[in-house]
Amino acid sequence: MQSNFLPVTTFVLLAALGSGKGQAAKKTEAAFPQTAVYFSEDFDSLATKPGLLPFPSEPNGDGTDWIDLPTAQTGKSLTGWAMTKNTGHGEGGVIEWSGWTFATPAAWAAAAPGQDRDQFALGTNVIAVADSDEFDDAAGGRPFDATLSTPQIDISGATADSLTLKFDSGWRTDAQVGTITVSYDGAEAIEMLRLDAEGKAKAYSETVRVPLHNPAGAKEMKISWRKVGTNDWWWVIDNIEVNDQQPATFSVQPRVAFPAPDSATISWQAAAQRAILYYGEGKEKTLKEKRELKARDGSFEATLTGLGSATTYRYRIALLEDGKPRLSEMFDFDTRFNLSPAPVVAPADLSPDIRTVCDKALEVAAEQNGYLLILGLRDGMLATALAAKSRFHIIAADSDPTVLAAVRQTLHAAGILGHRVSVVSLGNPERTSWTDGFADLILSEKDSPPVSDEECLRLLRPDGGALLLASPRNSSAFQKAEGRWEKAGALAIFRRKKLDGAKDWTHQYGTAGNAAYTGEALGDVSATSGMAVQWIGRPGGDFGIDRQPRMPAPLAAKGRLFHQGMNRLVALNAFNGAVLWSYEIPSLRRLNVAHDCSNWCVDDEHVYLAIRDRLWMLDAKTGELRHALLLPAKERKSHDWGFVAQEDDLIVGSAVRANSAYRKFWGGEAWYDKVGVAVTQVCSNRLFGYHKSTAKGIWAYGRGLILNPTLALHDGRIYFLENRSLKLPAESNSRVSDRKLWLDLTTVCLDARTGKVLWEKPGPEPVHLTEKVGFIQAAYGIATAHGYLAVLSEGTVNESGAYQKKGAFRCTSYQKDGDVTWTTESPWSADHHGTHITHPVVTEDRLYFSPQIHDLKTGQPLGKSYGPRRGCSTVVATKNALMFRILGEGNSPLGLWNKDTGSVSRFMRLRPSCWLNTIPAQGMLLIPEGGAGCSCGGWMETSIGLSPRRPANSPSPSPSSK
Amino acid sequence: MTHPTPKPPGRISLQNHRRLNSLWSLWIGALLLPTTLPAEDWPTYRHDSRRSGATEEALAFPLKPAWQHRGGTPRQAWSGPAKWDAFSANTGLQSLRNFDPCYFVTVAGGLVYYGSSHDNAIHALDIATGRESWVYFAEAPVRLPPTIHDGRAFAGSDDGFLYALEAKEGKLLWKDQGAPEDRRIPSNASMISLWPVRTAPLVVNNALFYTASLTPWESSWLISLDPATGERRFAQEIADVTFQGALLATVNTLVAPQGRSAPLLYDIATGRSTGSIGHGGGVFCLVTENNELISGPKSQKAKDNQLFLTNAEGARIATFNDTTRAVIAEGVAYHHTRGVLKALALDATNKEVSQWNVKAPAPNELIVCANAVLLGHSSEVHAYSRKDGSLLWKTVIPGEGLVHGLAISNRILFVSDSLGGIHAFRP
């Protein structure tokens, strides 16, 4: 079928149904907004024109049915199309795959079974094939260089910059390139899309949309697909359409929250007044439901109810601007990550006293979810009231079996026993069975809790946990306890302070300076036997992407733990693992942070999250979006938000060209571990400051390419490595693989409050790398009170450029004023499993420089190393230990390395991610699940919080944690 | 109430034993009508201490809905498996610890029992009406159904205790704390013991067995008790294990599934370790009539689900591909693979002989009775003739829950789904 300027009233949605091999895809109709189609071609006429199907099998080939373009055109099909074998295209090869040819998906897949050709589920009936892998299976079959072009397409009716090319694509490559070019009115072709191994090595079945940016007054256009390369693998296309369906653009990308077990709230912001939300179950062919929405101050929000459990839903948004619809890509969310508690109906006959206590308790609680402990029961009404008004799980305890039985029956009849309220025996009031510091709030249904003051205080969580009493107490336990009394109407609150020695983990490597060490004491523990399980549970193995793709690290501040998964994030109560809030965010994903930087940081009040071109400031307690900060005006339309760090009232951000962040996670190459020349660095071209308090920008800086992994903020100074001579090609993103990046580096220090340059120094310089040979495997920057450490991890090559299977980390130490104090190096212990990109750890006096230990003041190696280390995860430190995968026993699980003795201990079957998901923070080891997906062992696949173990039979400690 | 124990192996050769059983199955199929078969209890998880999933009772089809009970949505101990191994491009990873997806039931003495992860209780329902006869409240989720033995109901809870209740009335007779210490920690909106009891209790040779276990870096406990008095016979402290799922037994060996690690073997008299099954993990285990073990899935390295047949020493004999459930009854193996339900026996030369195979959707659960093979699917139950594989009956389960639990007793079929529903069907 071919049509020129054919307005249609429905938009044809091409959806992959299911994910299994060999499943047929079908076209399905969804009532999406009206659009005009200027051209379409699905090659299916080759199957319907008489005499074309079954296709002829050439006598000397493999018998696969196929047809070439000239033959097709003799059958009066594909009129006006052209297929060109470009100069150099192999003159032999397997004839049916020489250039672009046409076949059924089944026939093409049958050419070489087991190589995943059958996964082009979107291809139907007849498809266009450029398969250099099969072409290469006979002599003369290399290289492959062929172009398939449309006829001239009449676009005289289109307004400028209104057209989009949409087609279904199956792509696999090792080192080949695919391009789409467009020529308007016979002018020189313009490249619109480039596929290569770096950007996308594998996309077996996807619908691709390419904005065509048609110029004003253009009358005709021709589109060409060119594939160049040798042998591995292919490009297949089908269902081509040129329409005026412009993609929706959001000022704040969509996000999904779960307010209740059966509902989801979808929110976004856009410059439109009206929108239509289409949604439906993922297993359905069409999006059956739609919701028309009006903007409120540029924001859209829709709450979907009656949703199924453990169900994937798809949704799509049409923004209506000036009567013109702009349609988003297809998004999805999964209700198995809806961990909202079941709602409870509030009792109608609550006494005023209970009502007052209930309201006051929820007002003073540090969080909106977690564990409330009611010590001493009357009839359970307080527990019911609290459950009805909050998302807390409530533990209701008493010693009297008669009271317990009655309360259980009452709550069982009300349907809230167990899943919302646990009714349990108090046991020994001097020493209950509950773990230390788990309760966000403790109160009583009686006059006072029937346990000792010491025990109450032991159970109270640090850093905000509240004990609600009728009046303040002055017992010795309270006198010794670290906390403060607060008034709460007629009641009194004892608020517990943060643990001594407990630190936050606010940035990727702990501090804004990337030290991988915050000073966390972790109760002076130096062996795994010193840690006990504080909580265990969700999120589990299904939450994340996979262990491999070097994801942003979890963060923790003020008793909250934040963790990213597969296009989703969750905030947990650090002391008890309760889910505080969560979002499904399709645009969230950023990977390969070892060669880029993390997309987030936190403080006590906010989560700062870079999503596309904005920085979301989320309320850390509730998840509500407070601000969506913009990039500087110059980069606003062309860049994404790259780096983010915060300190005091300051936010420092950076701009990278759009789509520079790594998002690919499938296949071994998405481990981002390969040693050698293919390493790329994501670079920013502008750095800027914001005030947190006003959400106003205060300065901007941009003189060259700033290497994102080297950005480090400490004490009002921001340090980084920069290249001021290398210019990126206009059409490229900010991933830089050009060796010249490393040959003209400048180390820069800015005043983070003004953006003014405090100092700059040339270097550091690579040892082996030249314009033509060598490679830098990784680069890092670490800022501390001592100044700045610039680290290059470089492979060793000989004069002809051959890699010598070794390399070294090299560090240059700059004082705060820019003077170089020392340089040092540490040889790689391996060139795989992340060992060659290990991030250094900097403590008060040591540089843990994999695998060696150096004196921080002199840079001198101390003649000691740490390990044995398995690699994969990177390394972090506490006062007394380093944490990493310990090589050996139990398939190398997570463990501790004692800084004093060098002894190692293991958490058997606990696997960290391949970068960093174990953080020492809040006086605990916090390990939100990150290792799942590895089929290399019986890993626990759970999130877990570990606390320093109290010695057996020891008396209840004071909550001062001394 | 009787409690079936494993048949002694008698060291009959595998092939002869199978041949005899195969012949017997043909005989029973030919001569016995459903109404002539006895009514049986289903007193423990998957019927007996072998977790065979097989009963000698017969069902008279068609069945009709008798009653249904809504128990609240199960709160599973663990979330699902990783979506994939992206590095290896391996999709469809299996859950290795999906031991509590629904409220499995046990049936004895006119009562239907289940444990609830929703309300932390052990429930007994009247078999005729589904009305609650009694409920006993534990302090944390109860993840597997009670085992009924000699008038007592034994169930474990995440609170760390094994409860012995009077089966008729639900009165507490005694309880036993698995670990020496009672330490409770937060977990998924519950306070659970650091040593939860997550293995369906097992009674065999008049000894009661259960475990208390959670993480490999805390000691776990394998405990044997006198089922009448609760007096301990042994309590083995075991390092580096994670017991979960239903315990089962061969003649002289306890088999303890671990979830994401290999099932372990213990001497039934002493609780001492005798080895492990040489593959990855999983919580589906059953002991065959020949004292062999079927277990799986193997691990997440395989591209599809697999069950393994191993001998009593843990050595592998055979592999069932693309399957998660199997039953062996009277020498015939019933399992589902690649869209087909199969009945296989071995002939005199130890060669597999297909008795029949029929197209059927992949089941979440599979059991057999004297005249039928029953499959639990998404919202449906199908019954196929054991004789020839013909479809005898199928029904839709209200709601959209996945059917994970099937049990048969007193000619009634009990269906448990992922939404917490228990549905009874009778002629």
PDB file of C-alpha atoms in Angstrom, chain B residues 17-187:
ATOM      1  CA  HIS B  17       9.211 -51.586  40.117  1.00  0.00           C
ATOM      2  CA  ARG B  18       8.100 -49.143  37.485  1.00  0.00           C
ATOM      3  CA  ARG B  19       6.840 -51.867  35.261  1.00  0.00           C
ATOM      4  CA  LEU B  20       4.773 -53.330  38.085  1.00  0.00           C
ATOM      5  CA  ASN B  21       3.374 -49.960  38.951  1.00  0.00           C
ATOM      6  CA  SER B  22       2.602 -49.265  35.369  1.00  0.00           C
ATOM      7  CA  LEU B  23       0.712 -52.479  35.054  1.00  0.00           C
ATOM      8  CA  TRP B  24      -1.104 -51.767  38.275  1.00  0.00           C
ATOM      9  CA  SER B  25      -2.171 -48.391  37.018  1.00  0.00           C
ATOM     10  CA  LEU B  26      -3.713 -49.954  33.963  1.00  0.00           C
ATOM     11  CA  TRP B  27      -5.519 -52.432  36.141  1.00  0.00           C
ATOM     12  CA  ILE B  28      -6.838 -49.791  38.461  1.00  0.00           C
ATOM     13  CA  GLY B  29      -7.968 -47.659  35.585  1.00  0.00           C
ATOM     14  CA  ALA B  30      -9.876 -50.544  34.113  1.00  0.00           C
ATOM     15  CA  LEU B  31     -11.583 -51.960  37.154  1.00  0.00           C
ATOM     16  CA  LEU B  32     -12.169 -49.277  39.738  1.00  0.00           C
ATOM     17  CA  LEU B  33     -14.985 -46.815  39.426  1.00  0.00           C
ATOM     18  CA  PRO B  34     -14.788 -43.535  41.307  1.00  0.00           C
ATOM     19  CA  THR B  35     -17.568 -44.365  43.677  1.00  0.00           C
ATOM     20  CA  THR B  36     -15.873 -47.498  44.880  1.00  0.00           C
ATOM     21  CA  LEU B  37     -12.759 -45.716  46.063  1.00  0.00           C
ATOM     22  CA  PRO B  38     -12.406 -44.656  49.691  1.00  0.00           C
ATOM     23  CA  ALA B  39     -12.710 -41.117  50.990  1.00  0.00           C
ATOM     24  CA  GLU B  40      -9.318 -39.903  52.122  1.00  0.00           C
ATOM     25  CA  ASP B  41      -7.980 -37.090  54.152  1.00  0.00           C
ATOM     26  CA  TRP B  42      -5.497 -34.640  52.661  1.00  0.00           C
ATOM     27  CA  PRO B  43      -3.762 -34.142  55.996  1.00  0.00           C
ATOM     28  CA  THR B  44      -0.657 -32.257  54.982  1.00  0.00           C
ATOM     29  CA  TYR B  45       0.723 -30.076  52.217  1.00  0.00           C
ATOM     30  CA  ARG B  46       0.390 -31.996  48.931  1.00  0.00           C
ATOM     31  CA  HIS B  47      -1.289 -34.894  50.679  1.00  0.00           C
ATOM     32  CA  ASP B  48       1.485 -36.828  52.391  1.00  0.00           C
ATOM     33  CA  SER B  49       5.034 -36.791  53.670  1.00  0.00           C
ATOM     34  CA  ARG B  50       6.296 -37.481  50.149  1.00  0.00           C
ATOM     35  CA  ARG B  51       4.383 -34.366  48.997  1.00  0.00           C
ATOM     36  CA  SER B  52       3.179 -36.653  46.241  1.00  0.00           C
ATOM     37  CA  GLY B  53       0.140 -34.627  45.196  1.00  0.00           C
ATOM     38  CA  ALA B  54      -1.630 -37.920  44.630  1.00  0.00           C
ATOM     39  CA  THR B  55      -4.659 -39.377  46.326  1.00  0.00           C
ATOM     40  CA  GLU B  56      -6.416 -42.691  45.835  1.00  0.00           C
ATOM     41  CA  GLU B  57      -9.739 -40.936  46.001  1.00  0.00           C
ATOM     42  CA  ALA B  58     -11.707 -40.391  42.858  1.00  0.00           C
ATOM     43  CA  LEU B  59     -13.764 -37.418  41.759  1.00  0.00           C
ATOM     44  CA  ALA B  60     -17.131 -37.746  40.094  1.00  0.00           C
ATOM     45  CA  PHE B  61     -17.319 -35.239  37.286  1.00  0.00           C
ATOM     46  CA  PRO B  62     -18.817 -32.806  36.597  1.00  0.00           C
ATOM     47  CA  LEU B  63     -18.148 -30.913  39.792  1.00  0.00           C
ATOM     48  CA  LYS B  64     -20.155 -27.929  40.893  1.00  0.00           C
ATOM     49  CA  PRO B  65     -19.263 -25.017  43.115  1.00  0.00           C
ATOM     50  CA  ALA B  66     -20.060 -25.838  46.735  1.00  0.00           C
ATOM     51  CA  TRP B  67     -18.695 -22.823  48.589  1.00  0.00           C
ATOM     52  CA  GLN B  68     -15.911 -20.318  48.510  1.00  0.00           C
ATOM     53  CA  HIS B  69     -13.965 -18.589  51.223  1.00  0.00           C
ATOM     54  CA  ARG B  70     -12.098 -15.307  50.859  1.00  0.00           C
ATOM     55  CA  GLY B  71      -9.029 -15.234  53.054  1.00  0.00           C
ATOM     56  CA  GLY B  72      -7.546 -11.835  52.162  1.00  0.00           C
ATOM     57  CA  THR B  73      -4.719 -11.326  49.715  1.00  0.00           C
ATOM     58  CA  PRO B  74      -1.659 -13.415  50.598  1.00  0.00           C
ATOM     59  CA  ARG B  75       1.397 -11.440  51.655  1.00  0.00           C
ATOM     60  CA  GLN B  76       4.211 -13.493  50.240  1.00  0.00           C
ATOM     61  CA  ALA B  77       7.524 -13.754  52.009  1.00  0.00           C
ATOM     62  CA  TRP B  78       9.523 -12.821  48.934  1.00  0.00           C
ATOM     63  CA  SER B  79       8.845 -10.840  45.809  1.00  0.00           C
ATOM     64  CA  GLY B  80       9.129 -12.416  42.400  1.00  0.00           C
ATOM     65  CA  PRO B  81      12.370 -13.363  40.698  1.00  0.00           C
ATOM     66  CA  ALA B  82      14.522 -10.994  38.710  1.00  0.00           C
ATOM     67  CA  LYS B  83      12.927 -10.218  35.404  1.00  0.00           C
ATOM     68  CA  TRP B  84      15.928 -11.428  33.485  1.00  0.00           C
ATOM     69  CA  ASP B  85      19.650 -11.986  33.465  1.00  0.00           C
ATOM     70  CA  ALA B  86      20.385  -9.109  31.110  1.00  0.00           C
ATOM     71  CA  PHE B  87      24.088  -9.905  30.864  1.00  0.00           C
ATOM     72  CA  SER B  88      23.379 -13.400  29.601  1.00  0.00           C
ATOM     73  CA  ALA B  89      20.253 -12.342  27.701  1.00  0.00           C
ATOM     74  CA  ASN B  90      18.359 -14.946  29.698  1.00  0.00           C
ATOM     75  CA  THR B  91      14.675 -14.180  30.189  1.00  0.00           C
ATOM     76  CA  GLY B  92      11.869 -15.924  32.031  1.00  0.00           C
ATOM     77  CA  LEU B  93      13.817 -16.536  35.212  1.00  0.00           C
ATOM     78  CA  GLN B  94      11.980 -18.874  37.535  1.00  0.00           C
ATOM     79  CA  SER B  95      10.954 -18.139  41.064  1.00  0.00           C
ATOM     80  CA  LEU B  96      12.903 -20.422  43.363  1.00  0.00           C
ATOM     81  CA  ARG B  97      11.002 -19.678  46.569  1.00  0.00           C
ATOM     82  CA  ASN B  98       7.381 -19.284  45.564  1.00  0.00           C
ATOM     83  CA  PHE B  99       6.201 -21.468  48.434  1.00  0.00           C
ATOM     84  CA  ASP B 100       3.354 -19.272  49.689  1.00  0.00           C
ATOM     85  CA  PRO B 101       1.476 -17.924  46.647  1.00  0.00           C
ATOM     86  CA  CYS B 102      -1.960 -18.933  47.959  1.00  0.00           C
ATOM     87  CA  TYR B 103      -3.591 -20.550  50.953  1.00  0.00           C
ATOM     88  CA  PHE B 104      -2.888 -24.221  50.402  1.00  0.00           C
ATOM     89  CA  VAL B 105      -5.334 -26.350  52.359  1.00  0.00           C
ATOM     90  CA  THR B 106      -5.200 -29.528  54.339  1.00  0.00           C
ATOM     91  CA  VAL B 107      -8.315 -31.562  55.053  1.00  0.00           C
ATOM     92  CA  ALA B 108      -9.133 -33.974  57.829  1.00  0.00           C
ATOM     93  CA  GLY B 109     -11.993 -34.857  60.114  1.00  0.00           C
ATOM     94  CA  GLY B 110     -14.541 -32.717  58.361  1.00  0.00           C
ATOM     95  CA  LEU B 111     -12.467 -29.561  58.545  1.00  0.00           C
ATOM     96  CA  VAL B 112     -10.506 -27.647  55.924  1.00  0.00           C
ATOM     97  CA  TYR B 113      -7.403 -25.955  57.332  1.00  0.00           C
ATOM     98  CA  TYR B 114      -5.188 -23.187  56.061  1.00  0.00           C
ATOM     99  CA  GLY B 115      -2.594 -20.775  57.373  1.00  0.00           C
ATOM    100  CA  SER B 116      -2.843 -17.115  56.505  1.00  0.00           C
ATOM    101  CA  SER B 117      -0.144 -14.607  55.704  1.00  0.00           C
ATOM    102  CA  HIS B 118      -2.867 -11.968  55.594  1.00  0.00           C
ATOM    103  CA  ASP B 119      -4.193 -12.145  59.156  1.00  0.00           C
ATOM    104  CA  ASN B 120      -1.430 -14.196  60.811  1.00  0.00           C
ATOM    105  CA  ALA B 121      -3.855 -16.972  61.741  1.00  0.00           C
ATOM    106  CA  ILE B 122      -4.534 -20.662  61.369  1.00  0.00           C
ATOM    107  CA  HIS B 123      -8.075 -21.236  60.158  1.00  0.00           C
ATOM    108  CA  ALA B 124     -10.387 -24.254  60.174  1.00  0.00           C
ATOM    109  CA  LEU B 125     -13.441 -24.253  57.896  1.00  0.00           C
ATOM    110  CA  ASP B 126     -16.375 -26.606  57.902  1.00  0.00           C
ATOM    111  CA  ILE B 127     -15.922 -28.914  54.929  1.00  0.00           C
ATOM    112  CA  ALA B 128     -19.591 -28.857  54.067  1.00  0.00           C
ATOM    113  CA  THR B 129     -20.279 -25.148  54.234  1.00  0.00           C
ATOM    114  CA  GLY B 130     -16.930 -23.342  54.233  1.00  0.00           C
ATOM    115  CA  ARG B 131     -17.940 -21.496  57.373  1.00  0.00           C
ATOM    116  CA  GLU B 132     -15.162 -20.752  59.805  1.00  0.00           C
ATOM    117  CA  SER B 133     -15.127 -23.364  62.549  1.00  0.00           C
ATOM    118  CA  TRP B 134     -12.264 -21.872  64.507  1.00  0.00           C
ATOM    119  CA  VAL B 135      -9.332 -19.526  64.131  1.00  0.00           C
ATOM    120  CA  TYR B 136      -6.104 -19.399  66.081  1.00  0.00           C
ATOM    121  CA  PHE B 137      -4.017 -16.241  65.963  1.00  0.00           C
ATOM    122  CA  ALA B 138      -0.256 -16.387  65.687  1.00  0.00           C
ATOM    123  CA  GLU B 139       1.828 -13.234  65.852  1.00  0.00           C
ATOM    124  CA  ALA B 140       3.147 -13.159  62.301  1.00  0.00           C
ATOM    125  CA  PRO B 141       2.239 -14.654  58.921  1.00  0.00           C
ATOM    126  CA  VAL B 142       1.481 -18.360  58.647  1.00  0.00           C
ATOM    127  CA  ARG B 143       2.666 -19.349  55.196  1.00  0.00           C
ATOM    128  CA  LEU B 144       1.857 -23.020  54.796  1.00  0.00           C
ATOM    129  CA  PRO B 145      -1.112 -25.112  55.894  1.00  0.00           C
ATOM    130  CA  PRO B 146      -1.185 -27.089  59.119  1.00  0.00           C
ATOM    131  CA  THR B 147      -0.256 -30.728  59.103  1.00  0.00           C
ATOM    132  CA  ILE B 148      -2.968 -32.790  60.766  1.00  0.00           C
ATOM    133  CA  HIS B 149      -1.880 -35.815  62.732  1.00  0.00           C
ATOM    134  CA  ASP B 150      -3.569 -37.798  65.442  1.00  0.00           C
ATOM    135  CA  GLY B 151      -6.050 -35.085  66.336  1.00  0.00           C
ATOM    136  CA  ARG B 152      -3.519 -32.301  66.318  1.00  0.00           C
ATOM    137  CA  ALA B 153      -2.865 -29.496  63.876  1.00  0.00           C
ATOM    138  CA  PHE B 154       0.760 -28.394  63.551  1.00  0.00           C
ATOM    139  CA  ALA B 155       1.623 -25.102  61.872  1.00  0.00           C
ATOM    140  CA  GLY B 156       4.607 -22.797  61.828  1.00  0.00           C
ATOM    141  CA  SER B 157       4.608 -19.038  61.757  1.00  0.00           C
ATOM    142  CA  ASP B 158       6.976 -16.237  60.876  1.00  0.00           C
ATOM    143  CA  ASP B 159       6.842 -15.424  64.610  1.00  0.00           C
ATOM    144  CA  GLY B 160       9.351 -18.248  65.095  1.00  0.00           C
ATOM    145  CA  PHE B 161       7.030 -20.756  66.731  1.00  0.00           C
ATOM    146  CA  LEU B 162       5.641 -24.133  65.811  1.00  0.00           C
ATOM    147  CA  TYR B 163       2.089 -24.346  67.138  1.00  0.00           C
ATOM    148  CA  ALA B 164       0.352 -27.579  68.155  1.00  0.00           C
ATOM    149  CA  LEU B 165      -3.400 -27.085  68.243  1.00  0.00           C
ATOM    150  CA  GLU B 166      -6.234 -29.384  69.076  1.00  0.00           C
ATOM    151  CA  ALA B 167      -7.514 -30.078  65.564  1.00  0.00           C
ATOM    152  CA  LYS B 168     -11.243 -30.022  66.285  1.00  0.00           C
ATOM    153  CA  GLU B 169     -11.392 -26.894  68.409  1.00  0.00           C
ATOM    154  CA  GLY B 170      -8.207 -24.971  67.656  1.00  0.00           C
ATOM    155  CA  LYS B 171      -7.085 -24.835  71.283  1.00  0.00           C
ATOM    156  CA  LEU B 172      -3.370 -24.418  71.841  1.00  0.00           C
ATOM    157  CA  LEU B 173      -1.823 -27.622  73.161  1.00  0.00           C
ATOM    158  CA  TRP B 174       1.762 -26.469  73.167  1.00  0.00           C
ATOM    159  CA  LYS B 175       4.131 -24.391  71.089  1.00  0.00           C
ATOM    160  CA  ASP B 176       7.825 -24.629  70.402  1.00  0.00           C
ATOM    161  CA  GLN B 177      10.196 -21.783  69.629  1.00  0.00           C
ATOM    162  CA  GLY B 178      12.604 -22.857  66.921  1.00  0.00           C
ATOM    163  CA  ALA B 179      15.630 -20.787  67.881  1.00  0.00           C
ATOM    164  CA  PRO B 180      16.920 -20.273  71.398  1.00  0.00           C
ATOM    165  CA  GLU B 181      16.374 -16.542  71.094  1.00  0.00           C
ATOM    166  CA  ASP B 182      13.153 -14.670  70.356  1.00  0.00           C
ATOM    167  CA  ARG B 183      14.223 -11.719  68.258  1.00  0.00           C
ATOM    168  CA  ARG B 184      11.719  -9.947  66.044  1.00  0.00           C
ATOM    169  CA  ILE B 185      12.591  -7.730  63.084  1.00  0.00           C
ATOM    170  CA  PRO B 186      10.541  -5.696  60.620  1.00  0.00           C
ATOM    171  CA  SER B 187       9.803  -7.387  57.336  1.00  0.00           C
TER     172      SER B 187
END
